[in-house]
PDB file of C-alpha atoms in Angstrom:
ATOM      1  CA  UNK A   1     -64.394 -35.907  35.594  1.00 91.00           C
ATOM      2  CA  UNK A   2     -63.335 -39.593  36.420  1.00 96.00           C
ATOM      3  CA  UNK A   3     -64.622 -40.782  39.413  1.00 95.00           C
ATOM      4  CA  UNK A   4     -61.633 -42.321  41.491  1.00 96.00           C
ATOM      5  CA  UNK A   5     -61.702 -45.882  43.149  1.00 94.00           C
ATOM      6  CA  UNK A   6     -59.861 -46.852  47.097  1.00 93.00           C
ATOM      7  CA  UNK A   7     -56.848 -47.469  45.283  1.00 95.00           C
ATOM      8  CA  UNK A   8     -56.432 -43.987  43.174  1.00 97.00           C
ATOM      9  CA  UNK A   9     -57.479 -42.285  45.871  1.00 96.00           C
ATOM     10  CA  UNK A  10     -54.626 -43.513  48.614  1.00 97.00           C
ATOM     11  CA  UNK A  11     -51.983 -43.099  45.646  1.00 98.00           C
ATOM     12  CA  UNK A  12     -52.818 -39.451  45.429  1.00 98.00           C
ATOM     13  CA  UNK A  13     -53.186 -39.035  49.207  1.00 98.00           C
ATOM     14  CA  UNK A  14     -49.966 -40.261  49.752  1.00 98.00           C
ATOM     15  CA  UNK A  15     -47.691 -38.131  47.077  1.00 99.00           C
ATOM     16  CA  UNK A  16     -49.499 -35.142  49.195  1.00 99.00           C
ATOM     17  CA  UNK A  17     -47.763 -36.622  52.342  1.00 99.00           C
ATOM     18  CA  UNK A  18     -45.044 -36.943  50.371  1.00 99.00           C
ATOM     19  CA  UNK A  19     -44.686 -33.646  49.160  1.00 99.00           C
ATOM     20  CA  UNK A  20     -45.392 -31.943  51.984  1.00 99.00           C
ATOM     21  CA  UNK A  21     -43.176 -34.156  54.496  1.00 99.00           C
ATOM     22  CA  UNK A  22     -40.440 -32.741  51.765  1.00 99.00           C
ATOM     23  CA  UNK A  23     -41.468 -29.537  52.218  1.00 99.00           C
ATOM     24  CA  UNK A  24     -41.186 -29.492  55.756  1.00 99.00           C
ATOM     25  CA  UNK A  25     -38.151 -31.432  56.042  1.00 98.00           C
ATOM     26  CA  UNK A  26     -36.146 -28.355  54.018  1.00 98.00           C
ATOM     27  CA  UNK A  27     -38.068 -25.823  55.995  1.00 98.00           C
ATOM     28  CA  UNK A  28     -37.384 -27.205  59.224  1.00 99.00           C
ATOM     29  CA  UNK A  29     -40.525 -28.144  60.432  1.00 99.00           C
ATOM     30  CA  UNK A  30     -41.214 -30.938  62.394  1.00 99.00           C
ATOM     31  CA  UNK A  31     -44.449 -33.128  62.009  1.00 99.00           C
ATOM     32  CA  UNK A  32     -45.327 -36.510  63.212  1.00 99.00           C
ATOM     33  CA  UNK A  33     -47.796 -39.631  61.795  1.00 99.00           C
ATOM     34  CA  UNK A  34     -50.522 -39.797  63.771  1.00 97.00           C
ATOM     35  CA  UNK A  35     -53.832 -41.564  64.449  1.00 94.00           C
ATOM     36  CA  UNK A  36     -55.036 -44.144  61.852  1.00 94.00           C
ATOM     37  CA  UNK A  37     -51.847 -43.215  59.634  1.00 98.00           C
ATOM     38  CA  UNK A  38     -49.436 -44.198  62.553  1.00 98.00           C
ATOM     39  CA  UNK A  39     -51.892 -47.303  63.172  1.00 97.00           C
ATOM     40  CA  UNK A  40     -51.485 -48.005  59.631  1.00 97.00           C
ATOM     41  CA  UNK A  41     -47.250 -47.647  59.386  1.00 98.00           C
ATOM     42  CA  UNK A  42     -47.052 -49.586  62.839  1.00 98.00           C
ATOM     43  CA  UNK A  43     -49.680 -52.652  61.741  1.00 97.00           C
ATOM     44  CA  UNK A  44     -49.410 -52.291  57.737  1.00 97.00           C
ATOM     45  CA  UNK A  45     -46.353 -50.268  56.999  1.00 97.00           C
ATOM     46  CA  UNK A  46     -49.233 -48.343  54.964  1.00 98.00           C
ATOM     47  CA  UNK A  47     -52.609 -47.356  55.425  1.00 97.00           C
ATOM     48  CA  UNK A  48     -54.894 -49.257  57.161  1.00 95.00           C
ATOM     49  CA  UNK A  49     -56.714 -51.504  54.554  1.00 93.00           C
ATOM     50  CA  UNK A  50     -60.303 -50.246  54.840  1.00 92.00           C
ATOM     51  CA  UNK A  51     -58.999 -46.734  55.249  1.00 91.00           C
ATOM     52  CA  UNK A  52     -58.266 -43.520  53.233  1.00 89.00           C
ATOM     53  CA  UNK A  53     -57.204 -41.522  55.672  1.00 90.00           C
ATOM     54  CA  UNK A  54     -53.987 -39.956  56.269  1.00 97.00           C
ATOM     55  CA  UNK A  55     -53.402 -37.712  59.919  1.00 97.00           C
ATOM     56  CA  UNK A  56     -50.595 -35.592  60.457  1.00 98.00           C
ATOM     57  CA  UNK A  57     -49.920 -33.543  63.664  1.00 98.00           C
ATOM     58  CA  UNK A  58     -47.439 -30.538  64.538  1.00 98.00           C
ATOM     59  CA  UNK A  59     -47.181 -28.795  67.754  1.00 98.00           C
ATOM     60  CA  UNK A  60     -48.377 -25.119  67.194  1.00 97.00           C
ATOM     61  CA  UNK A  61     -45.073 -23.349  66.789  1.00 97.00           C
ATOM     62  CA  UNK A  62     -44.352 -25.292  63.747  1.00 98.00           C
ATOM     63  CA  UNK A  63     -48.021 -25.206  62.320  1.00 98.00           C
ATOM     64  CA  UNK A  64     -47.928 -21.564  62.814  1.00 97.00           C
ATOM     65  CA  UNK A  65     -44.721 -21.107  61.143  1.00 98.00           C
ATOM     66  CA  UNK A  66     -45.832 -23.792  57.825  1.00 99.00           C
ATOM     67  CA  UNK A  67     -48.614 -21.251  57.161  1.00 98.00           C
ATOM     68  CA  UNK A  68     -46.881 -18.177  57.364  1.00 98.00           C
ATOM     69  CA  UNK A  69     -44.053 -19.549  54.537  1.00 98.00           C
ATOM     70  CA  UNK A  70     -47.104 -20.548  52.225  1.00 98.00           C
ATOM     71  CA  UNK A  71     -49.061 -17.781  52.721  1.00 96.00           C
ATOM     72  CA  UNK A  72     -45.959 -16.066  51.059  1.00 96.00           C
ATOM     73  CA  UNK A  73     -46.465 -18.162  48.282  1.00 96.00           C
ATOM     74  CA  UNK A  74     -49.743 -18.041  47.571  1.00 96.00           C
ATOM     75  CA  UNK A  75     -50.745 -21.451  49.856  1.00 97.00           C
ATOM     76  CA  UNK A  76     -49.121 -23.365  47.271  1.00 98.00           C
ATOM     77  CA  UNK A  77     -46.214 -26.063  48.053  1.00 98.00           C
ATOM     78  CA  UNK A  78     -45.936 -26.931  44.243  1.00 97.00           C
ATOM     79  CA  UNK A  79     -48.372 -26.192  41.606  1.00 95.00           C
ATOM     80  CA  UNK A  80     -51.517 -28.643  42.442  1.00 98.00           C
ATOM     81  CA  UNK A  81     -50.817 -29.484  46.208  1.00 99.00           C
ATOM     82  CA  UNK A  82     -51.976 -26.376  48.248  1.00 98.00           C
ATOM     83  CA  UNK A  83     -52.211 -25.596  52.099  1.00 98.00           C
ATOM     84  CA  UNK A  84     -56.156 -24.737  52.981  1.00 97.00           C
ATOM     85  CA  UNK A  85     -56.822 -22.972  56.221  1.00 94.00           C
ATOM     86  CA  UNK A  86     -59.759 -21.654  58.211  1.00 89.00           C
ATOM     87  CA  UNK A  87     -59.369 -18.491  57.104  1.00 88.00           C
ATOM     88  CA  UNK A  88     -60.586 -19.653  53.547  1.00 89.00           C
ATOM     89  CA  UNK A  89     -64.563 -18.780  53.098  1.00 82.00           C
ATOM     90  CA  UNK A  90     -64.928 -21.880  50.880  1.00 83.00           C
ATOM     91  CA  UNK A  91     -63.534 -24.830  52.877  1.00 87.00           C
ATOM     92  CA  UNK A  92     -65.164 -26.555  55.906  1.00 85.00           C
ATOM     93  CA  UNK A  93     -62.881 -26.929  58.955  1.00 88.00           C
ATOM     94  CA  UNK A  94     -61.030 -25.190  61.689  1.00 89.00           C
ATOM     95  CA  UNK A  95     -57.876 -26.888  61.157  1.00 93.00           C
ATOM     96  CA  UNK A  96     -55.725 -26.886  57.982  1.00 96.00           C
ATOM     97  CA  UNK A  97     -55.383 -29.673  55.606  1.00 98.00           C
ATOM     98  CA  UNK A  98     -53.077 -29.711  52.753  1.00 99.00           C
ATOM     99  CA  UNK A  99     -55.000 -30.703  49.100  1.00 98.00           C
ATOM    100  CA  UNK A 100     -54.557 -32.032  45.342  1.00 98.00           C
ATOM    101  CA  UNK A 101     -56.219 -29.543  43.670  1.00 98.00           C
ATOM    102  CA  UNK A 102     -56.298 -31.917  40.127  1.00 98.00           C
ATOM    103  CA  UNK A 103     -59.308 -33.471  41.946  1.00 98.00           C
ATOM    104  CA  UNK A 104     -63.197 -32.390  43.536  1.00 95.00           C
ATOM    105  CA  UNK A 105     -64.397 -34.216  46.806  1.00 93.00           C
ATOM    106  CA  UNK A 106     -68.105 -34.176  47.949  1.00 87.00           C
ATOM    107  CA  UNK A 107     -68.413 -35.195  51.515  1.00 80.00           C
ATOM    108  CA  UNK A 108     -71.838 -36.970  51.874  1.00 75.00           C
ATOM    109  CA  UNK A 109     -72.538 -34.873  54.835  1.00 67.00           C
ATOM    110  CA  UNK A 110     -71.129 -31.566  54.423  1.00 73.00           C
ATOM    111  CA  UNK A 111     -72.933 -29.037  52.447  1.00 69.00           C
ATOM    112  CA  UNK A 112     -71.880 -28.476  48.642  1.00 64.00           C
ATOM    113  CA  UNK A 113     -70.737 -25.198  49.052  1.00 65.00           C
ATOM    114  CA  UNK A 114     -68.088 -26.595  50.979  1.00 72.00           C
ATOM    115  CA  UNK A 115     -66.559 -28.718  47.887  1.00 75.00           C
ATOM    116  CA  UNK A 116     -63.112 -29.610  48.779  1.00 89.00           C
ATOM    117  CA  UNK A 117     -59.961 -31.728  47.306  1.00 96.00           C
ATOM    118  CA  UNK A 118     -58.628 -35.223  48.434  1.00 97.00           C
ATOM    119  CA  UNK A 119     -56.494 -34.173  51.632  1.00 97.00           C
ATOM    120  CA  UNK A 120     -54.152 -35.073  54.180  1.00 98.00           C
ATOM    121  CA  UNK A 121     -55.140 -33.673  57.588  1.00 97.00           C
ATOM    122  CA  UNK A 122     -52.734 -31.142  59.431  1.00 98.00           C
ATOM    123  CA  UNK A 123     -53.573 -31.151  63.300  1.00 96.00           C
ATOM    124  CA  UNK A 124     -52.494 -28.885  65.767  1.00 97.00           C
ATOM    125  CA  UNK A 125     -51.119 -29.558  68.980  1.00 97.00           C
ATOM    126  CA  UNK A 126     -51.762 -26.890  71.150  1.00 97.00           C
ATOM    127  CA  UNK A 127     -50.860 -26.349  75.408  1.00 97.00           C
ATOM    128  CA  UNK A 128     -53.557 -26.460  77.995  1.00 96.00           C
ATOM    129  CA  UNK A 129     -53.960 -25.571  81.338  1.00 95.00           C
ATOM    130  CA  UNK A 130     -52.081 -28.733  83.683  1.00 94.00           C
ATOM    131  CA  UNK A 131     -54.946 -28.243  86.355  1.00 94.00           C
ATOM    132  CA  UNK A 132     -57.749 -30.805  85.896  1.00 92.00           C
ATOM    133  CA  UNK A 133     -60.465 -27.692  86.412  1.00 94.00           C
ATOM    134  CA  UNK A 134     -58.725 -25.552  83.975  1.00 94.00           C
ATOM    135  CA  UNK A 135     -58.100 -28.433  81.923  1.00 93.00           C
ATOM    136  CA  UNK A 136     -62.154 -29.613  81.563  1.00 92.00           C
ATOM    137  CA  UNK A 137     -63.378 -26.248  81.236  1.00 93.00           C
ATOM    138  CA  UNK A 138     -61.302 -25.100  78.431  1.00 94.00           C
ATOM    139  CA  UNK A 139     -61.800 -28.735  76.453  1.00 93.00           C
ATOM    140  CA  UNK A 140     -65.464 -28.344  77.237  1.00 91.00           C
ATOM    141  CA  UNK A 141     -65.769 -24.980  75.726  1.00 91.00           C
ATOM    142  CA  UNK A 142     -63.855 -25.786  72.471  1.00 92.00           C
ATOM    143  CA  UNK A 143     -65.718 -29.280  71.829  1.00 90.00           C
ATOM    144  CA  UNK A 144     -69.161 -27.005  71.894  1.00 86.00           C
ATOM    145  CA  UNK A 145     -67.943 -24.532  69.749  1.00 87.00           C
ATOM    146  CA  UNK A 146     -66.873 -27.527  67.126  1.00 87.00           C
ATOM    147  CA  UNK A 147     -69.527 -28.671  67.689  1.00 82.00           C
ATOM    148  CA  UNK A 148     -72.358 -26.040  66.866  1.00 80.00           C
ATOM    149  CA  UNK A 149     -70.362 -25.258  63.838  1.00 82.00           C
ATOM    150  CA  UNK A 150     -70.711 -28.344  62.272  1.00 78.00           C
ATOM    151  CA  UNK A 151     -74.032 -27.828  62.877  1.00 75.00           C
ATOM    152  CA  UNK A 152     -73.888 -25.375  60.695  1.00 74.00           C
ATOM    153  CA  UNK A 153     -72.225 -26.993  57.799  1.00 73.00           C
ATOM    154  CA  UNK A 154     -73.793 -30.348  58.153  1.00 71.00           C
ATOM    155  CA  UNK A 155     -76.717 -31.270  55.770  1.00 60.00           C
ATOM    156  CA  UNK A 156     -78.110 -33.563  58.221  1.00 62.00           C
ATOM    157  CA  UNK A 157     -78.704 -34.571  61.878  1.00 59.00           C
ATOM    158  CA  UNK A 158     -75.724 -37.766  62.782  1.00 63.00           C
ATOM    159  CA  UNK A 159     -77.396 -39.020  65.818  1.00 65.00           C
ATOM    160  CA  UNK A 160     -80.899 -41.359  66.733  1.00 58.00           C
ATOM    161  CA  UNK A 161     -82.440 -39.983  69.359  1.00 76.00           C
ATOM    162  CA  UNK A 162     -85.242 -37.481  69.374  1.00 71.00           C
ATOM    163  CA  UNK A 163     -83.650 -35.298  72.160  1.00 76.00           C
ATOM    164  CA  UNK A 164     -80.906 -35.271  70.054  1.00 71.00           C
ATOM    165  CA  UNK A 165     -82.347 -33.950  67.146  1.00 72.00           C
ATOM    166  CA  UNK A 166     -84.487 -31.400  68.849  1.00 75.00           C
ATOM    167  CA  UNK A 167     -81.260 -29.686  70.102  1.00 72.00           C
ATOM    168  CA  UNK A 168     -79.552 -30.425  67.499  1.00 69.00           C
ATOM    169  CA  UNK A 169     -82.331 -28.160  65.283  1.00 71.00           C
ATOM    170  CA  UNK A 170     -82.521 -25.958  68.047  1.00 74.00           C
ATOM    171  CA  UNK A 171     -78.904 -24.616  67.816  1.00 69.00           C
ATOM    172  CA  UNK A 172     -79.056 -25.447  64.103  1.00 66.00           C
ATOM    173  CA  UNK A 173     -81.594 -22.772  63.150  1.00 71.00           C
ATOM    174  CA  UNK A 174     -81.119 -20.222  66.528  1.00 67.00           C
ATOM    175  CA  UNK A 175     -77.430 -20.004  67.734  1.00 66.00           C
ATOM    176  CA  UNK A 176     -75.269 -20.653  64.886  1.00 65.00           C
ATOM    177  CA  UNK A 177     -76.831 -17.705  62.323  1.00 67.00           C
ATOM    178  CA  UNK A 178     -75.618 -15.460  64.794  1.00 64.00           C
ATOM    179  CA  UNK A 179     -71.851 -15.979  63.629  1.00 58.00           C
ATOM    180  CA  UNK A 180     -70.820 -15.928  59.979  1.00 58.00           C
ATOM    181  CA  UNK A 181     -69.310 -19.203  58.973  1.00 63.00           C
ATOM    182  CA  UNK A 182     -65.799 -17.750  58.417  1.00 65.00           C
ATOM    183  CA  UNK A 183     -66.320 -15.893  62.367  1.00 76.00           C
ATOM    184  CA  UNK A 184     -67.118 -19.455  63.950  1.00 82.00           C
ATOM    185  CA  UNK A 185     -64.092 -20.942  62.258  1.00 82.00           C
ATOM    186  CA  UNK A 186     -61.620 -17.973  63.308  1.00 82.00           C
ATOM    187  CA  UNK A 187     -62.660 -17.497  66.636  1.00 86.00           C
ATOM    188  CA  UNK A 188     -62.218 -21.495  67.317  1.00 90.00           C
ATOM    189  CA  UNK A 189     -58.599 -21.177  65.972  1.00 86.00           C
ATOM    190  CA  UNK A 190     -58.089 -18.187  67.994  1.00 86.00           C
ATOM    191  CA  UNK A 191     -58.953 -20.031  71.104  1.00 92.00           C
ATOM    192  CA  UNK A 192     -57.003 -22.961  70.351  1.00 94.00           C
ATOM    193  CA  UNK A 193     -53.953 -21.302  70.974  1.00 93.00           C
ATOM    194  CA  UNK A 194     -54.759 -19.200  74.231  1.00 95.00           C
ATOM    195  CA  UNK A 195     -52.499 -20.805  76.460  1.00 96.00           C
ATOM    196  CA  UNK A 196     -49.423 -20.726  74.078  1.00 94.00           C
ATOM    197  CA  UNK A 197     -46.805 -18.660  76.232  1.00 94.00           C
ATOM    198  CA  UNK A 198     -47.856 -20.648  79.204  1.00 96.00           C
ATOM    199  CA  UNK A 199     -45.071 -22.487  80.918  1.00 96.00           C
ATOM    200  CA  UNK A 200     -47.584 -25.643  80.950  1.00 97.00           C
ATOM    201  CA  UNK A 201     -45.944 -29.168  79.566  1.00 97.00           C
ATOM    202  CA  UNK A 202     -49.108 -30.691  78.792  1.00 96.00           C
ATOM    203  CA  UNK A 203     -50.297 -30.690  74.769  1.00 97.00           C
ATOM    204  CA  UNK A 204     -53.254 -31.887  72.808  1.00 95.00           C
ATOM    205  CA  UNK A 205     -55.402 -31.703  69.901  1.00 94.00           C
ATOM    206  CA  UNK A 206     -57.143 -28.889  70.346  1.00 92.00           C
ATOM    207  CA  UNK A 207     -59.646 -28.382  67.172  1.00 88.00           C
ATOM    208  CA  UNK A 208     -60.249 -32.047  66.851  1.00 80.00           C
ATOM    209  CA  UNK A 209     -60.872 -33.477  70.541  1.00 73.00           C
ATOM    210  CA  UNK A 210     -63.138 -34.420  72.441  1.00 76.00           C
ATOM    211  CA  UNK A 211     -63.583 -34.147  76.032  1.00 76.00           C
ATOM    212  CA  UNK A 212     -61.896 -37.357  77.414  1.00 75.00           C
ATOM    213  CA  UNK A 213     -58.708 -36.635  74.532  1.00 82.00           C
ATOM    214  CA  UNK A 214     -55.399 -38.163  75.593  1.00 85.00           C
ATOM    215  CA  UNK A 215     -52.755 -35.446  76.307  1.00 91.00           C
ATOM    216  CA  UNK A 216     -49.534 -35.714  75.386  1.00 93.00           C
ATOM    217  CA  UNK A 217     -46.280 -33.896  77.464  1.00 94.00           C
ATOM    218  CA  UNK A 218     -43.764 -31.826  76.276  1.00 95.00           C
ATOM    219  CA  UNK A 219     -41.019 -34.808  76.916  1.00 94.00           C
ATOM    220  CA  UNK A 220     -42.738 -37.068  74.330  1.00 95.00           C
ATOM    221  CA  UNK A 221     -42.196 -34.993  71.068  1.00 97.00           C
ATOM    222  CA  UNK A 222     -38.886 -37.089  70.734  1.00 97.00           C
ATOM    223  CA  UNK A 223     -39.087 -38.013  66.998  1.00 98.00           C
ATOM    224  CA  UNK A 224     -38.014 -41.384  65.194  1.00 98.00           C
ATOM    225  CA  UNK A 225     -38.545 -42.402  61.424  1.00 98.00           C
ATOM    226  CA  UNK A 226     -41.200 -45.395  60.496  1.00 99.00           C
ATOM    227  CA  UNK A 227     -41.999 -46.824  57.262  1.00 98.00           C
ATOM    228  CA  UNK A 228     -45.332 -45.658  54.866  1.00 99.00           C
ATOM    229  CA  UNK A 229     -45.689 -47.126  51.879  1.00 98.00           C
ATOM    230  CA  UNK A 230     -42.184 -47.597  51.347  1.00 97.00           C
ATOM    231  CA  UNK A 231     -40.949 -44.338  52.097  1.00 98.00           C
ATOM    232  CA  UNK A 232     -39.893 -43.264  56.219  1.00 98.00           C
ATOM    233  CA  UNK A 233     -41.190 -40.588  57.644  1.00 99.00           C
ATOM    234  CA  UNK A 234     -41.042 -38.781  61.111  1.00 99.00           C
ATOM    235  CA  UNK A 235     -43.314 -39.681  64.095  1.00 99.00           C
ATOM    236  CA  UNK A 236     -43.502 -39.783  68.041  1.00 98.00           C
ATOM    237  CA  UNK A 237     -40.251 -41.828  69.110  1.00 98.00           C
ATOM    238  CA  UNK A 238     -42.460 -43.461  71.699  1.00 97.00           C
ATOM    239  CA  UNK A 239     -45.066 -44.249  69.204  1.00 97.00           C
ATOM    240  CA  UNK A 240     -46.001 -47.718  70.951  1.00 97.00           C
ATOM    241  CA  UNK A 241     -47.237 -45.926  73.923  1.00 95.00           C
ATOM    242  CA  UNK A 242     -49.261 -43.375  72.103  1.00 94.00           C
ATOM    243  CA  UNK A 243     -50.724 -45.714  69.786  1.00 95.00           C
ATOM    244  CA  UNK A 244     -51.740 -47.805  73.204  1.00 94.00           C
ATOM    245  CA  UNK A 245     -52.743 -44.755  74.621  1.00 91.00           C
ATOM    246  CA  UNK A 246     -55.661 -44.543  71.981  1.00 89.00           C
ATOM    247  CA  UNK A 247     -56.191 -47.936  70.956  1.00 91.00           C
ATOM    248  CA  UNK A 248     -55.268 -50.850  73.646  1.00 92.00           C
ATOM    249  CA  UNK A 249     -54.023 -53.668  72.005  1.00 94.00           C
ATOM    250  CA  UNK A 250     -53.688 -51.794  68.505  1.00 91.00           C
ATOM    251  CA  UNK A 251     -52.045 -55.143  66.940  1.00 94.00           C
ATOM    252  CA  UNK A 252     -54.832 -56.759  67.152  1.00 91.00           C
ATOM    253  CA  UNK A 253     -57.441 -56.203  64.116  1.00 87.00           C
ATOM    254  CA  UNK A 254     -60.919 -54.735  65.040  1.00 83.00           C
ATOM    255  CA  UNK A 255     -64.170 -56.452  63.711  1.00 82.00           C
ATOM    256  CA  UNK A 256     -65.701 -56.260  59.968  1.00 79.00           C
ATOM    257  CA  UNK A 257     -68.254 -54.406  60.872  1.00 74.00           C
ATOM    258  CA  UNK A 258     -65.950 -51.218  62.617  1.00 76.00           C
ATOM    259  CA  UNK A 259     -64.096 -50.969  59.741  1.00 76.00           C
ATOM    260  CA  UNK A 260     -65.411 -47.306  58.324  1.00 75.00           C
ATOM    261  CA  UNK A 261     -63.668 -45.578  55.405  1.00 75.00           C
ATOM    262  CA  UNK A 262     -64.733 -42.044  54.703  1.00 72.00           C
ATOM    263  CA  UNK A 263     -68.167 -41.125  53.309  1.00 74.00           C
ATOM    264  CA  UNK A 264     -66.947 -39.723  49.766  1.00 85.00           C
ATOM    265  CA  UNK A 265     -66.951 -39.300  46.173  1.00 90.00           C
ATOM    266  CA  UNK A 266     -63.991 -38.378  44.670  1.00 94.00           C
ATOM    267  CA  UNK A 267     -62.961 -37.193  41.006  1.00 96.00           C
ATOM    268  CA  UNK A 268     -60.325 -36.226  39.408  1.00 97.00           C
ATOM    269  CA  UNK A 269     -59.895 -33.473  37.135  1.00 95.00           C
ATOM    270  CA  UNK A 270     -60.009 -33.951  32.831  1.00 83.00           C
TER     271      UNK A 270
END
């Protein structure tokens, strides 16, 4: 296999966004830039420099609907870019990503088992409760379910502190073998969508949040096109006030030393 360099990897990354913002433009399915990609198109009409990345959210009616047309085809959107989900016993996460299978990814922190593709992210917006009690309890809960599962697919502690660790082996070794893998990872999508039929306006990322996430409300799913690498694509029409939302002055370049890429090798296939 040939080990790919920043460059290789963002070209590849990119015809995956590409060929799945196709697919759901002729399926109907709306999606938006988000995160460091929408950073990236506002500052850099592209990705972000020092990043790899690429984000992509839908609100749950459409992510819902994306995997029940591919599961009709076998997960694939053409012959190499395929649609993984949590319901897959060899792939890491709760939330889908979409993947080149011509190339192998090691993640320096995930266990091997748990060898992937180079990605594009797919997150979910999901409803919650518009009451600030109902609100923090059910974040609470789903940030420590994430959480003990990657406990269990980690390779090693993240943190410093001795506390830390201690709990950290703690749940490790004693709370997470009580679930299969695969049960963790269904029962965290399962919850993500409890509040669904509610009549509630308010919306966030529900399998990748943490406790203090922004929320987002129904009115601001408005969609407007911005540039990626040369081709448009569909995002939040009030994109300035989400990407200030998350990042204050987001113009404005952050220092050397908190610009982080991912922690990867990546090949592709011979």
């Amino acid at each position: 296999m040939k080990k790919l360099n920043s460059d290789e990897i963002k070209k590849i990354e990119n015809n995956i966004l590409s060929v799945y913002a196709d697919f759901c433009e002729k399926n109907n399915l709306k999606y938006y830039l988000a995160y460091g990609t929408l950073l990236g198109a506002a500052r850099h009409k592209g990705f972000i420099p020092w990043d790899d990345d690429i984000d992509v959210i839908m609100q749950r009616q459409d992510y819902d609907k994306m995997q029940q047309i591919l599961k009709e085809k076998g997960n694939h959107i053409s012959q190499n870019i395929v649609l993984k989900t949590p319901y897959d016993k060899d792939y890491a996460y709760q939330y889908c990503k979409i993947i080149d299978t011509n190339t192998v990814v090691y993640e320096k922190n995930i266990k091997n088992k748990f060898k992937t593709s180079l990605w594009i992210d797919i997150f979910v917006y999901d409803k919650i409760p518009e009451d600030k009690k109902n609100q923090k309890a059910f974040q609470n809960k789903l940030y420590k379910m994430r959480k003990y599962y990657f406990y269990s697919i980690e390779k090693k502690y993240q943190g410093h502190s001795v506390p830390g660790l201690i709990k950290y082996n703690l749940i490790k070794f004693f709370v997470t073998p009580i679930y299969s893998i695969i049960n963790q990872k269904v029962r965290i999508a399962k919850l993500a969508d409890k509040y669904a039929n509610s009549d509630s306006n308010t919306w966030f990322c529900s399998l990748f949040s943490e406790p203090n996430t922004k929320f987002i409300m129904s009115n601001e799913f408005e969609q407007t096109k911005i540039q990626f690498e040369g081709k448009e694509y569909t995002t939040f029409k009030n994109y300035d006030k989400v990407l200030r939302d998350y990042y204050g002055d987001y113009m404005q370049l952050p220092d050397e030393d908190k610009r982080i890429s991912h922690d990867m090798d990546a090949y592709l296939k011979e």
